[in-house]
CSV table of C-alpha atoms in Angstrom, one decimal:
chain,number,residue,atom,x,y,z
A,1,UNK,CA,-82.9,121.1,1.7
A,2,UNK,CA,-79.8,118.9,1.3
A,3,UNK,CA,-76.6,120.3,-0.7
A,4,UNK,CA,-76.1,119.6,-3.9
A,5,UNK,CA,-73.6,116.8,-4.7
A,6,UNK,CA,-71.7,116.4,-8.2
A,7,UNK,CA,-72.9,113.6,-10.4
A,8,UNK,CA,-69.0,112.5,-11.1
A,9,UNK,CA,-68.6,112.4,-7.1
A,10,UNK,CA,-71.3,110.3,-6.5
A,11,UNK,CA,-70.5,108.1,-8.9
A,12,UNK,CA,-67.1,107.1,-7.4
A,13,UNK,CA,-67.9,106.8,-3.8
A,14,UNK,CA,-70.6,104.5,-4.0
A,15,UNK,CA,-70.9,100.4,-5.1
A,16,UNK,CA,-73.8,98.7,-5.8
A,17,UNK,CA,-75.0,95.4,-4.3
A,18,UNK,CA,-74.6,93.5,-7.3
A,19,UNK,CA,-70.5,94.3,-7.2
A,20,UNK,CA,-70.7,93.2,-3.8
A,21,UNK,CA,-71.9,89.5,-4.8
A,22,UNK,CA,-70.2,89.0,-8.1
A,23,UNK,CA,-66.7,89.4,-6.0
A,24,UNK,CA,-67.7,86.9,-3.2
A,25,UNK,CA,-68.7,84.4,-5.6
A,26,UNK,CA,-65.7,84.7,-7.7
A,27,UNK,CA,-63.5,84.6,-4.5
A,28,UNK,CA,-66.0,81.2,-3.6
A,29,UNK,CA,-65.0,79.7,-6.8
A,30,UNK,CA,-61.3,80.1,-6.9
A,31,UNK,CA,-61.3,78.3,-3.3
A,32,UNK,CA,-63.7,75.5,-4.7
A,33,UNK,CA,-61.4,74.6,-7.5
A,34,UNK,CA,-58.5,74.7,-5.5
A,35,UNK,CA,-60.1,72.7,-3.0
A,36,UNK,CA,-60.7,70.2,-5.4
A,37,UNK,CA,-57.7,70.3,-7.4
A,38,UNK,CA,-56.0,69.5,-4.1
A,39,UNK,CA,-58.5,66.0,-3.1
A,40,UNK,CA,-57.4,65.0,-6.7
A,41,UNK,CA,-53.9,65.1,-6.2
A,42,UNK,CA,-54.6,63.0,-3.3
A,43,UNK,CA,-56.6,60.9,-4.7
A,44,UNK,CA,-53.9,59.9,-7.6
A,45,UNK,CA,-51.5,59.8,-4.6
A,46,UNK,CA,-53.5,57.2,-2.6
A,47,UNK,CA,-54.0,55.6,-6.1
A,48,UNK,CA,-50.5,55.1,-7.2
A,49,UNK,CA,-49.4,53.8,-3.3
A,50,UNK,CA,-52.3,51.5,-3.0
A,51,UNK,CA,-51.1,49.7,-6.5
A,52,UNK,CA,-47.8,50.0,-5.7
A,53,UNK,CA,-48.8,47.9,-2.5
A,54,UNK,CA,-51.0,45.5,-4.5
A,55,UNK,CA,-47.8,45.0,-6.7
A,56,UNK,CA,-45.3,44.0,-3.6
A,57,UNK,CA,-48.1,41.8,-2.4
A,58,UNK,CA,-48.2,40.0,-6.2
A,59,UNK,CA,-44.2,39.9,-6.3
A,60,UNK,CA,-44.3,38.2,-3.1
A,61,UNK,CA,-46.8,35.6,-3.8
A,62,UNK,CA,-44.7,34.8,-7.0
A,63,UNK,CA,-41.5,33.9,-5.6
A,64,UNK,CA,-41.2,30.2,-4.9
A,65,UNK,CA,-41.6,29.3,-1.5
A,66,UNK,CA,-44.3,32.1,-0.7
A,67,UNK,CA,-46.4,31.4,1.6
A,68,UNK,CA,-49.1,30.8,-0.9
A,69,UNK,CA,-48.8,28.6,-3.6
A,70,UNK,CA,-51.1,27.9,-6.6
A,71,UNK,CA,-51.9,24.7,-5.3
A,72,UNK,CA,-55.2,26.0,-2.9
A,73,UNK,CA,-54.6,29.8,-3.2
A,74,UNK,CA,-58.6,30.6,-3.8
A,75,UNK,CA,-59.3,28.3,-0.6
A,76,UNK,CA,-56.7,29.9,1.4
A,77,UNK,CA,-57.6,33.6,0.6
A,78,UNK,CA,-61.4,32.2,2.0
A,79,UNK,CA,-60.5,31.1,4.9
A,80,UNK,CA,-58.4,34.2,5.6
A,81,UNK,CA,-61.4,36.4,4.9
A,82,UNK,CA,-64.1,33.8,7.1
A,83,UNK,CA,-61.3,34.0,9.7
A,84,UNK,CA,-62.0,37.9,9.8
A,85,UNK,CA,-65.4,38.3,8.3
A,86,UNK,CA,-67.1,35.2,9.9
A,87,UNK,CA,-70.5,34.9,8.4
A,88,UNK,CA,-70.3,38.2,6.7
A,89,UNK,CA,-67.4,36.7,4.0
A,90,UNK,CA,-68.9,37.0,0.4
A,91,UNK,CA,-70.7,34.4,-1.1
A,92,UNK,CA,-68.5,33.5,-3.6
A,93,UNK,CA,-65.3,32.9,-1.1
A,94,UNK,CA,-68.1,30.8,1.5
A,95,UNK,CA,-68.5,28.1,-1.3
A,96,UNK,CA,-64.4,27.8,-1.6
A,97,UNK,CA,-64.8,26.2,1.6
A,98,UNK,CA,-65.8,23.2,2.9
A,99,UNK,CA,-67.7,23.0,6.7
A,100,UNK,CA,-67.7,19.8,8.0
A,101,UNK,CA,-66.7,18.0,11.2
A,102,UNK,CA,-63.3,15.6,12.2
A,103,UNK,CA,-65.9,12.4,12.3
A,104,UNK,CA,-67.1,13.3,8.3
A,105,UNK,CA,-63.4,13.5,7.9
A,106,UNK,CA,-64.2,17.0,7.3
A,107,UNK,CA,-61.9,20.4,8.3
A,108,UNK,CA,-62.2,24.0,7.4
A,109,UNK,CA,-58.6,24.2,7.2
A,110,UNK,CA,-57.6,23.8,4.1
A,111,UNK,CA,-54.3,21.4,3.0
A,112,UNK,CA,-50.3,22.6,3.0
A,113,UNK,CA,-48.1,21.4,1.1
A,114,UNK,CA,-44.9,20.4,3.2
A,115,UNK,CA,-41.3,21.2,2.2
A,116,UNK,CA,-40.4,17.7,3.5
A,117,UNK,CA,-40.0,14.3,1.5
A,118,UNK,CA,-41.0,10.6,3.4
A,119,UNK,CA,-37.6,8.6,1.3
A,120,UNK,CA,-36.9,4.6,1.9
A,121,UNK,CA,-33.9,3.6,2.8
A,122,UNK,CA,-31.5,2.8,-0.4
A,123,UNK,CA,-28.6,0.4,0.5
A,124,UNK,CA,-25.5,-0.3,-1.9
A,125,UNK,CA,-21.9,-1.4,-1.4
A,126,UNK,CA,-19.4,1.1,-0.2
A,127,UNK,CA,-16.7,-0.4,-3.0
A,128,UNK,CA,-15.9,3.0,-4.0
A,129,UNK,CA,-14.3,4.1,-0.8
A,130,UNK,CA,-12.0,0.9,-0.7
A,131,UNK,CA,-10.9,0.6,-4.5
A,132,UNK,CA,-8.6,2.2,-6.7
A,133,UNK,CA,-10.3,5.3,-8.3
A,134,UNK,CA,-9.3,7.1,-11.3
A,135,UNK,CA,-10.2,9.7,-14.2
A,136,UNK,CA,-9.7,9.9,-17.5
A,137,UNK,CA,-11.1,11.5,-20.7
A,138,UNK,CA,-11.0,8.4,-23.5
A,139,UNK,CA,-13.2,6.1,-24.0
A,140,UNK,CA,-11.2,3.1,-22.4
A,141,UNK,CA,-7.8,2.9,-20.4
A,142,UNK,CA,-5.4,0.3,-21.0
A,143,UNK,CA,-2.8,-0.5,-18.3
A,144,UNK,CA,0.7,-2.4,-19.3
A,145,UNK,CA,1.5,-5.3,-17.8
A,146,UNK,CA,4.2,-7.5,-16.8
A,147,UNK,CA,4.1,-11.7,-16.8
A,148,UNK,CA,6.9,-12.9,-15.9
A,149,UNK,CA,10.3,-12.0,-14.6
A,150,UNK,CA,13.8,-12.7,-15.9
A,151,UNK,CA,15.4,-16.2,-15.6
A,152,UNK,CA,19.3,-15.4,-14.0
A,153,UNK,CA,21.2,-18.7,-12.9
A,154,UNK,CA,24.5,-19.2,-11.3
A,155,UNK,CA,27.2,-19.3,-13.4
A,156,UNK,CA,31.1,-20.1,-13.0
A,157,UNK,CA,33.6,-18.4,-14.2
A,158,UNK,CA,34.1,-17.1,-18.0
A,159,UNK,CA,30.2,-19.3,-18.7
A,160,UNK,CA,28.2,-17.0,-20.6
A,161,UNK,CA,24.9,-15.6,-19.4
A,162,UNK,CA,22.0,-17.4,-20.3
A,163,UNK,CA,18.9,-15.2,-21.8
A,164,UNK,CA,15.9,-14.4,-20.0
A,165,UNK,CA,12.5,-14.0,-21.4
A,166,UNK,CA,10.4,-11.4,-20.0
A,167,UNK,CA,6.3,-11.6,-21.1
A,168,UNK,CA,4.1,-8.8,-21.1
A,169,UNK,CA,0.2,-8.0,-21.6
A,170,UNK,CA,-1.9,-5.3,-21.2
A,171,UNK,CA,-5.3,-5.0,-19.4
A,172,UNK,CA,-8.2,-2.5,-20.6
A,173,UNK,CA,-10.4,-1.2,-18.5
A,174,UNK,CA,-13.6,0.1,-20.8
A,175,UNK,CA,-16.2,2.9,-20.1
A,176,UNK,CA,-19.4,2.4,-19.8
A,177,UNK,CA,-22.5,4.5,-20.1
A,178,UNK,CA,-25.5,4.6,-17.6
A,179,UNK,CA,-28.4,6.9,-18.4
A,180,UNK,CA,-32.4,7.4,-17.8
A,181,UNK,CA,-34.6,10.7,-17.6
A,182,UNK,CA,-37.4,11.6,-15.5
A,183,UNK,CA,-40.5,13.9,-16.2
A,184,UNK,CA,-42.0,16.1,-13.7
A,185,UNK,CA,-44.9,18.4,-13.5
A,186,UNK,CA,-44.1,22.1,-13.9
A,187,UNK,CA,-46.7,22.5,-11.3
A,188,UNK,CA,-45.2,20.5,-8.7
A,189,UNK,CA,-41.8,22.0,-9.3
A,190,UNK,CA,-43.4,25.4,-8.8
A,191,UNK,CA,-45.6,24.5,-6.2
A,192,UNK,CA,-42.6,22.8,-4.1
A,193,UNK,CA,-40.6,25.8,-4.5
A,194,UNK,CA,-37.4,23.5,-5.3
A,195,UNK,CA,-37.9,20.8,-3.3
A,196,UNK,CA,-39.5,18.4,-5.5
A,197,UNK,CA,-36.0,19.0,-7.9
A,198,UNK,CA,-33.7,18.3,-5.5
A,199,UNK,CA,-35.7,15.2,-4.5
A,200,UNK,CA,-35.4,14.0,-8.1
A,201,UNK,CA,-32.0,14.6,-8.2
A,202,UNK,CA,-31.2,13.0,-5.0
A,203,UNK,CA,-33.1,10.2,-6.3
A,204,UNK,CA,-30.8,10.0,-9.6
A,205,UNK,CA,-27.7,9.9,-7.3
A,206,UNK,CA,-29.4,7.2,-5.1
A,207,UNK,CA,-30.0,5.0,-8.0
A,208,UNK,CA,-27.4,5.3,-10.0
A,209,UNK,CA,-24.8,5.2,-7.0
A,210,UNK,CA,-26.7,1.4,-6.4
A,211,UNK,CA,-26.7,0.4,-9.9
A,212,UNK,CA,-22.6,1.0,-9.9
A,213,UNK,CA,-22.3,-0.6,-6.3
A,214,UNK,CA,-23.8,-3.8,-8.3
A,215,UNK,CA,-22.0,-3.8,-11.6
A,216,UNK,CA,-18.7,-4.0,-9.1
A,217,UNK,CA,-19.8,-6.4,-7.5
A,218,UNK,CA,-21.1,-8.9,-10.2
A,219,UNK,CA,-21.2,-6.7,-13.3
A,220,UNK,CA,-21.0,-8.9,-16.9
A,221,UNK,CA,-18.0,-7.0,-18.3
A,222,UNK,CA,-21.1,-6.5,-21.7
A,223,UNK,CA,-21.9,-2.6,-21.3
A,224,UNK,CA,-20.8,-2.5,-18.0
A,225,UNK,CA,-18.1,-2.8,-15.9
A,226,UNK,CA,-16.5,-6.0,-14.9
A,227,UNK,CA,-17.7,-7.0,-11.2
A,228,UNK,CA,-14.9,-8.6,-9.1
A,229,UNK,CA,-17.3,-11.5,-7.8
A,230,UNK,CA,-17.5,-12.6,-12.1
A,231,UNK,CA,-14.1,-12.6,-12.5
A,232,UNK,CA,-13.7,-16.5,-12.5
A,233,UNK,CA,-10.2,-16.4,-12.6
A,234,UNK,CA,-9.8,-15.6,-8.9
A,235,UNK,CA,-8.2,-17.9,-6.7
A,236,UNK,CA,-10.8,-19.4,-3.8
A,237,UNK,CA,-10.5,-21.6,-0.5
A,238,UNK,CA,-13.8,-24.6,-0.1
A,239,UNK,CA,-15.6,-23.8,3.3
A,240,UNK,CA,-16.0,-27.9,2.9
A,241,UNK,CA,-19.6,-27.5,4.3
A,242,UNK,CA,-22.2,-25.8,1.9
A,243,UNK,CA,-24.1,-23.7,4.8
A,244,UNK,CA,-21.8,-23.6,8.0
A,245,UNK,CA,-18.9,-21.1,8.1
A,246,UNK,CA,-15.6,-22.9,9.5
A,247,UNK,CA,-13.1,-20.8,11.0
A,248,UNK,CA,-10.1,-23.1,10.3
A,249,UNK,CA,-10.9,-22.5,6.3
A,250,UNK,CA,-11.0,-18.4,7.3
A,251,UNK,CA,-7.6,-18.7,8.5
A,252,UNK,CA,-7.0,-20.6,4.9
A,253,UNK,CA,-8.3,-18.1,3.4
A,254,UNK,CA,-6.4,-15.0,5.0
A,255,UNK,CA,-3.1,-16.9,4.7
A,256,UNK,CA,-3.7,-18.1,1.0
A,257,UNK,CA,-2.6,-14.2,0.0
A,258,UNK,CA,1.3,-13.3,-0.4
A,259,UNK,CA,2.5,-11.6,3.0
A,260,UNK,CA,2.7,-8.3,0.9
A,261,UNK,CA,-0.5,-8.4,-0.3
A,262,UNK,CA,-2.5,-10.0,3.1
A,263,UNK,CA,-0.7,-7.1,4.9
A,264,UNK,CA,-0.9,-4.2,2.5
A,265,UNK,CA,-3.1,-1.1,3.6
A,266,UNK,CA,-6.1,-1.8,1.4
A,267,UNK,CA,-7.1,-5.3,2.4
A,268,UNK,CA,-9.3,-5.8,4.1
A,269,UNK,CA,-12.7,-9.1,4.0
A,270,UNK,CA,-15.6,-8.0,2.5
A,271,UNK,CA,-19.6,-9.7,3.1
A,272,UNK,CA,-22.7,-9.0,3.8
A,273,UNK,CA,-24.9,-8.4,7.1
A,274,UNK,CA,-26.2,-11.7,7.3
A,275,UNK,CA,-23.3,-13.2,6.4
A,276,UNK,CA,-21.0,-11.2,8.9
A,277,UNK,CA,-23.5,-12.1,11.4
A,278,UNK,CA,-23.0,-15.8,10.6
A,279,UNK,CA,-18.8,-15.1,11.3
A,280,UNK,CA,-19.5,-13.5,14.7
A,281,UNK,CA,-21.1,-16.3,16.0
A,282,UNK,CA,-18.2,-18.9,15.4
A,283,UNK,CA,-17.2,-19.9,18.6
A,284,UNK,CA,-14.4,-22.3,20.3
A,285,UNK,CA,-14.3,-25.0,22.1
A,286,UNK,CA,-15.3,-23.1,25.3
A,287,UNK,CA,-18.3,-21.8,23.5
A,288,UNK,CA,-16.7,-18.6,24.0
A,289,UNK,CA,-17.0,-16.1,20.5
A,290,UNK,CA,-13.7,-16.0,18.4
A,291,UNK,CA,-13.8,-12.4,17.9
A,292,UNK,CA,-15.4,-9.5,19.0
A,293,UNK,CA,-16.6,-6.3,17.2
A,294,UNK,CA,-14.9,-3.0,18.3
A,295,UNK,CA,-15.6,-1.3,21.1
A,296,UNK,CA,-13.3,1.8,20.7
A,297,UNK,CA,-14.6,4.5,18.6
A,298,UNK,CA,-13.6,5.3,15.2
A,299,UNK,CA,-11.7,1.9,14.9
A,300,UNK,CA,-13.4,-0.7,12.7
A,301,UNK,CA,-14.7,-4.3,13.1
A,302,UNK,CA,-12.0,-7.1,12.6
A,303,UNK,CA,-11.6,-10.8,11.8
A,304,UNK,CA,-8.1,-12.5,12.5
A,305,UNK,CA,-6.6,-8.5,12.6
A,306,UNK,CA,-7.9,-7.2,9.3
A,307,UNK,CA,-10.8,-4.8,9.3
A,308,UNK,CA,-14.2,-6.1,7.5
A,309,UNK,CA,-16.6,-4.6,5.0
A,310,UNK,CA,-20.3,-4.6,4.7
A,311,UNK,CA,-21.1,-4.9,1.2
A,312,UNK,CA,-25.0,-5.3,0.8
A,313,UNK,CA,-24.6,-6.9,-2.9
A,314,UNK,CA,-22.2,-9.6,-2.1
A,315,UNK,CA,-24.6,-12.7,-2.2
A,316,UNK,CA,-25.6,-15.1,0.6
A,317,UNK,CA,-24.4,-17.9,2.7
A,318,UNK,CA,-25.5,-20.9,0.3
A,319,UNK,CA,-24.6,-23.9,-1.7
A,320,UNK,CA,-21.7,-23.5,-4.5
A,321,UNK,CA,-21.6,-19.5,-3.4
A,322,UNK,CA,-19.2,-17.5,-2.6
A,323,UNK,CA,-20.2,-15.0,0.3
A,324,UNK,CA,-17.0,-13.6,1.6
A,325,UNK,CA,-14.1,-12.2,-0.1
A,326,UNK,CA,-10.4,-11.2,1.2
A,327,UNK,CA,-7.9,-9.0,-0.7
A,328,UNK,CA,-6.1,-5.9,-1.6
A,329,UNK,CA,-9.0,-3.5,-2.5
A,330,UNK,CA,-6.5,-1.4,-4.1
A,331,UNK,CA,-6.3,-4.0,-7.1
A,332,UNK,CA,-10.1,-3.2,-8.5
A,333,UNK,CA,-9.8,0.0,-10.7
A,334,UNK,CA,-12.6,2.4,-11.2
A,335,UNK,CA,-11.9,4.6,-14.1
A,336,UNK,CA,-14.9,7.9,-14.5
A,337,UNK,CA,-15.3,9.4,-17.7
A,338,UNK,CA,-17.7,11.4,-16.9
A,339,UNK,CA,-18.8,12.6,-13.7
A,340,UNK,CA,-22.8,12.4,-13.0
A,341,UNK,CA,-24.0,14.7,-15.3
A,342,UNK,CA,-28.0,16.4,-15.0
A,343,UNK,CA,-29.6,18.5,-17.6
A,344,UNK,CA,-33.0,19.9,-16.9
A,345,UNK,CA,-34.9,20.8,-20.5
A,346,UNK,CA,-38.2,22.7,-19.5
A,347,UNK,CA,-38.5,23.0,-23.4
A,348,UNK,CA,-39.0,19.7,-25.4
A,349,UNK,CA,-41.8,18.4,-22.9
A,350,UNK,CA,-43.4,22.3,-22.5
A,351,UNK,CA,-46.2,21.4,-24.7
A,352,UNK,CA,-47.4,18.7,-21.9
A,353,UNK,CA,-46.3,21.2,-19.0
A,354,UNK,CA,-43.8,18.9,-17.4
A,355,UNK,CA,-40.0,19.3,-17.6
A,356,UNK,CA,-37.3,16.2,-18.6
A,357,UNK,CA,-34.2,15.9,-16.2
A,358,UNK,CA,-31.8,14.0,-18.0
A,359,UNK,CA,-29.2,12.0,-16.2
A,360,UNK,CA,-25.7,10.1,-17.6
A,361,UNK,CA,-22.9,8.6,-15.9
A,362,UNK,CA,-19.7,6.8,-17.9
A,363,UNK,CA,-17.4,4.9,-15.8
A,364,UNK,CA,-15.8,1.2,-16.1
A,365,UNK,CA,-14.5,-0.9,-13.5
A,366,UNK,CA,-12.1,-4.2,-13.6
A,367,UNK,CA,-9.9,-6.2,-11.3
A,368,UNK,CA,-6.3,-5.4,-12.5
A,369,UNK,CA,-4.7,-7.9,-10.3
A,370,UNK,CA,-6.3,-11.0,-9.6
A,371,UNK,CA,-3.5,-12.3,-7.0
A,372,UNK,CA,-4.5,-9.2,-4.6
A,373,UNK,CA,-7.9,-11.1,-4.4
A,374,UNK,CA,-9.0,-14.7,-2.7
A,375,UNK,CA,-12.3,-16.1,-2.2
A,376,UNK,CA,-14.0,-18.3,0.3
A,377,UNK,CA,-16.5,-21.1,-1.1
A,378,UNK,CA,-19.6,-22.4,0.6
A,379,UNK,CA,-19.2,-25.9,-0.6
A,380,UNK,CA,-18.3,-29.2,0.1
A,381,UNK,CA,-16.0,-29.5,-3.2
């Protein structure tokens, strides 16, 4: 017979199965949510990195001069993924490309856009570097001049002084205005990441640098400047033959000048190539060459002692022209109003998606002496 055993004792001493499987699964619970709680905190982790990853890699390709450009990007980012896919790249990226062979003039390559430009040659008279260059801010410049000189005579003693008359005039030198404007693709200004608008603007410098280098030479004087080959008023020597150079009438020529202004540090002849060429093969009696180019470096080329220019707009060896010029370059004046001035206007054009690059130059030119200059005439009279 087993002792009895208080109901309250019993009670106390001994659980059930049930509380033993309500705790575990609560304890279950409470390790599953944190479990999960924890993955999706990772998750939004691995979330926010990977688009701030995908955000770098967008910045990147935006910049100009990424390696990407809009120009081919979806062909590109195929032939990345073939590259490391092969035949498993997606459909849609496979038909991006085109598979061909170097006979079908076919590549799978596709095309780059190069950073370099294929530019002619443009050729213009270095006049700037020899004349007189100055600035000003009005429209024109005007420069006093003097005609004549007094008239003094010898005079004995107690005569009176006669008067002198003393003349003067002025000479004006106007500014002129050069413009154009050019419109280029927003696309190819993007896509060149620069270079395409330094091209233009090297371009703008190019041509309007060559369109001066002319109006110097043999501008009108109407809208713009005065060229010193126009200038009728300058003195000239005759060749005496209307195609072959003599050197007798080059020595005319070089002595026709004052001594001050043959021997001042600005003068210097002026021709062009062919022409030059045509002076270096005078020869003497001996059929030995009258002169020589240099040969030391850094000192320039020479005929009878004074140094010679190329000037690529100075006109040809020919009948009744006048292909060579000697002189004080010092007395041609170049007056800039304004210096070459660009303006790029993305704006007014935006609707047809190509910007306008707007170029001006003002300047005027004239000869302000004309006894600094003498030319040489190919011409029998």
């Amino acid at each position: 017979m087993k002792p009895y055993t208080p109901l309250e004792t019993r009670s106390e001493e001994t659980e059930t199965p049930a509380d033993l499987d309500l705790g575990a699964a609560v304890a279950a619970v409470d390790e599953l949510r944190a479990a999960a709680t924890a993955a999706r905190e990772q998750n939004q982790n691995d979330l926010r990195a990977m688009q701030a990853r995908l955000d770098a890699i967008e910045t990147r390709a935006a910049r100009p001069g990424a390696t990407e450009t809009r120009d081919g990007t979806v062909e590109r980012r195929a032939f990345a993924s073939y590259l490391r896919l092969g035949n498993q790249t997606p459909a849609d990226e496979i038909r991006a490309l085109t598979v061909s062979n170097d006979p079908q003039a076919g590549y799978l390559a596709p095309a780059e856009m190069s950073t370099e430009f294929i530019r002619e040659l443009t050729e213009f008279s270095p006049i700037r570097t020899y004349a007189s260059v100055r600035t000003t801010g009005a429209p024109s410049v005007k420069y006093p001049t003097r005609t004549s000189i007094t008239n003094a005579s010898w005079e004995g003693e107690l005569e009176e002084a006669d008067e002198s008359n003393i003349t003067f005039g002025q000479t004006e030198v106007v500014i002129h205005k050069i413009q154009t404007f050019v419109d280029i693709s927003n696309e190819l200004l993007a896509d060149s990441g620069g270079a395409a608008e330094a091209e233009v603007r090297l371009a703008l410098a190019e041509d309007f640098g060559r369109k001066e280098a002319i109006a110097f030479i043999s501008g009108t004087g109407s809208k713009m400047p005065e060229g010193i080959m126009t200038n009728t008023a300058i003195d000239h020597v005759v060749n005496g033959h209307a195609t072959n150079l003599s050197a007798d009438k080059l020595i005319d020529t070089l002595y026709s000048l004052p001594a001050a202004y043959r021997n001042a540090p600005g003068a210097a002849w002026a021709m062009n190539g062919s022409t030059l060429a045509a002076v270096r093969k005078l020869k003497d009696g001996q059929n030995n060459y009258l002169w020589s180019p240099a040969y030391v470096a850094g000192q320039p080329e020479t005929i009878l002692g004074k140094p010679v220019v190329e000037m690529v707009d100075l006109p040809d060896i020919a009948d009744g022209s006048y292909p060579i010029i000697f002189g004080d370059w010092s007395a041609y004046r170049i007056v800039d109003r304004l210096a070459l001035s660009i303006l790029s206007d993305p704006y007014t054009q935006a609707r047809r998606g190509v910007t306008r690059i707007h170029a001006t130059r003002r300047v005027g030119g004239r000869v302000i002496q004309l006894a600094r200059f003498v030319k040489l005439k190919t011409a029998t009279s």
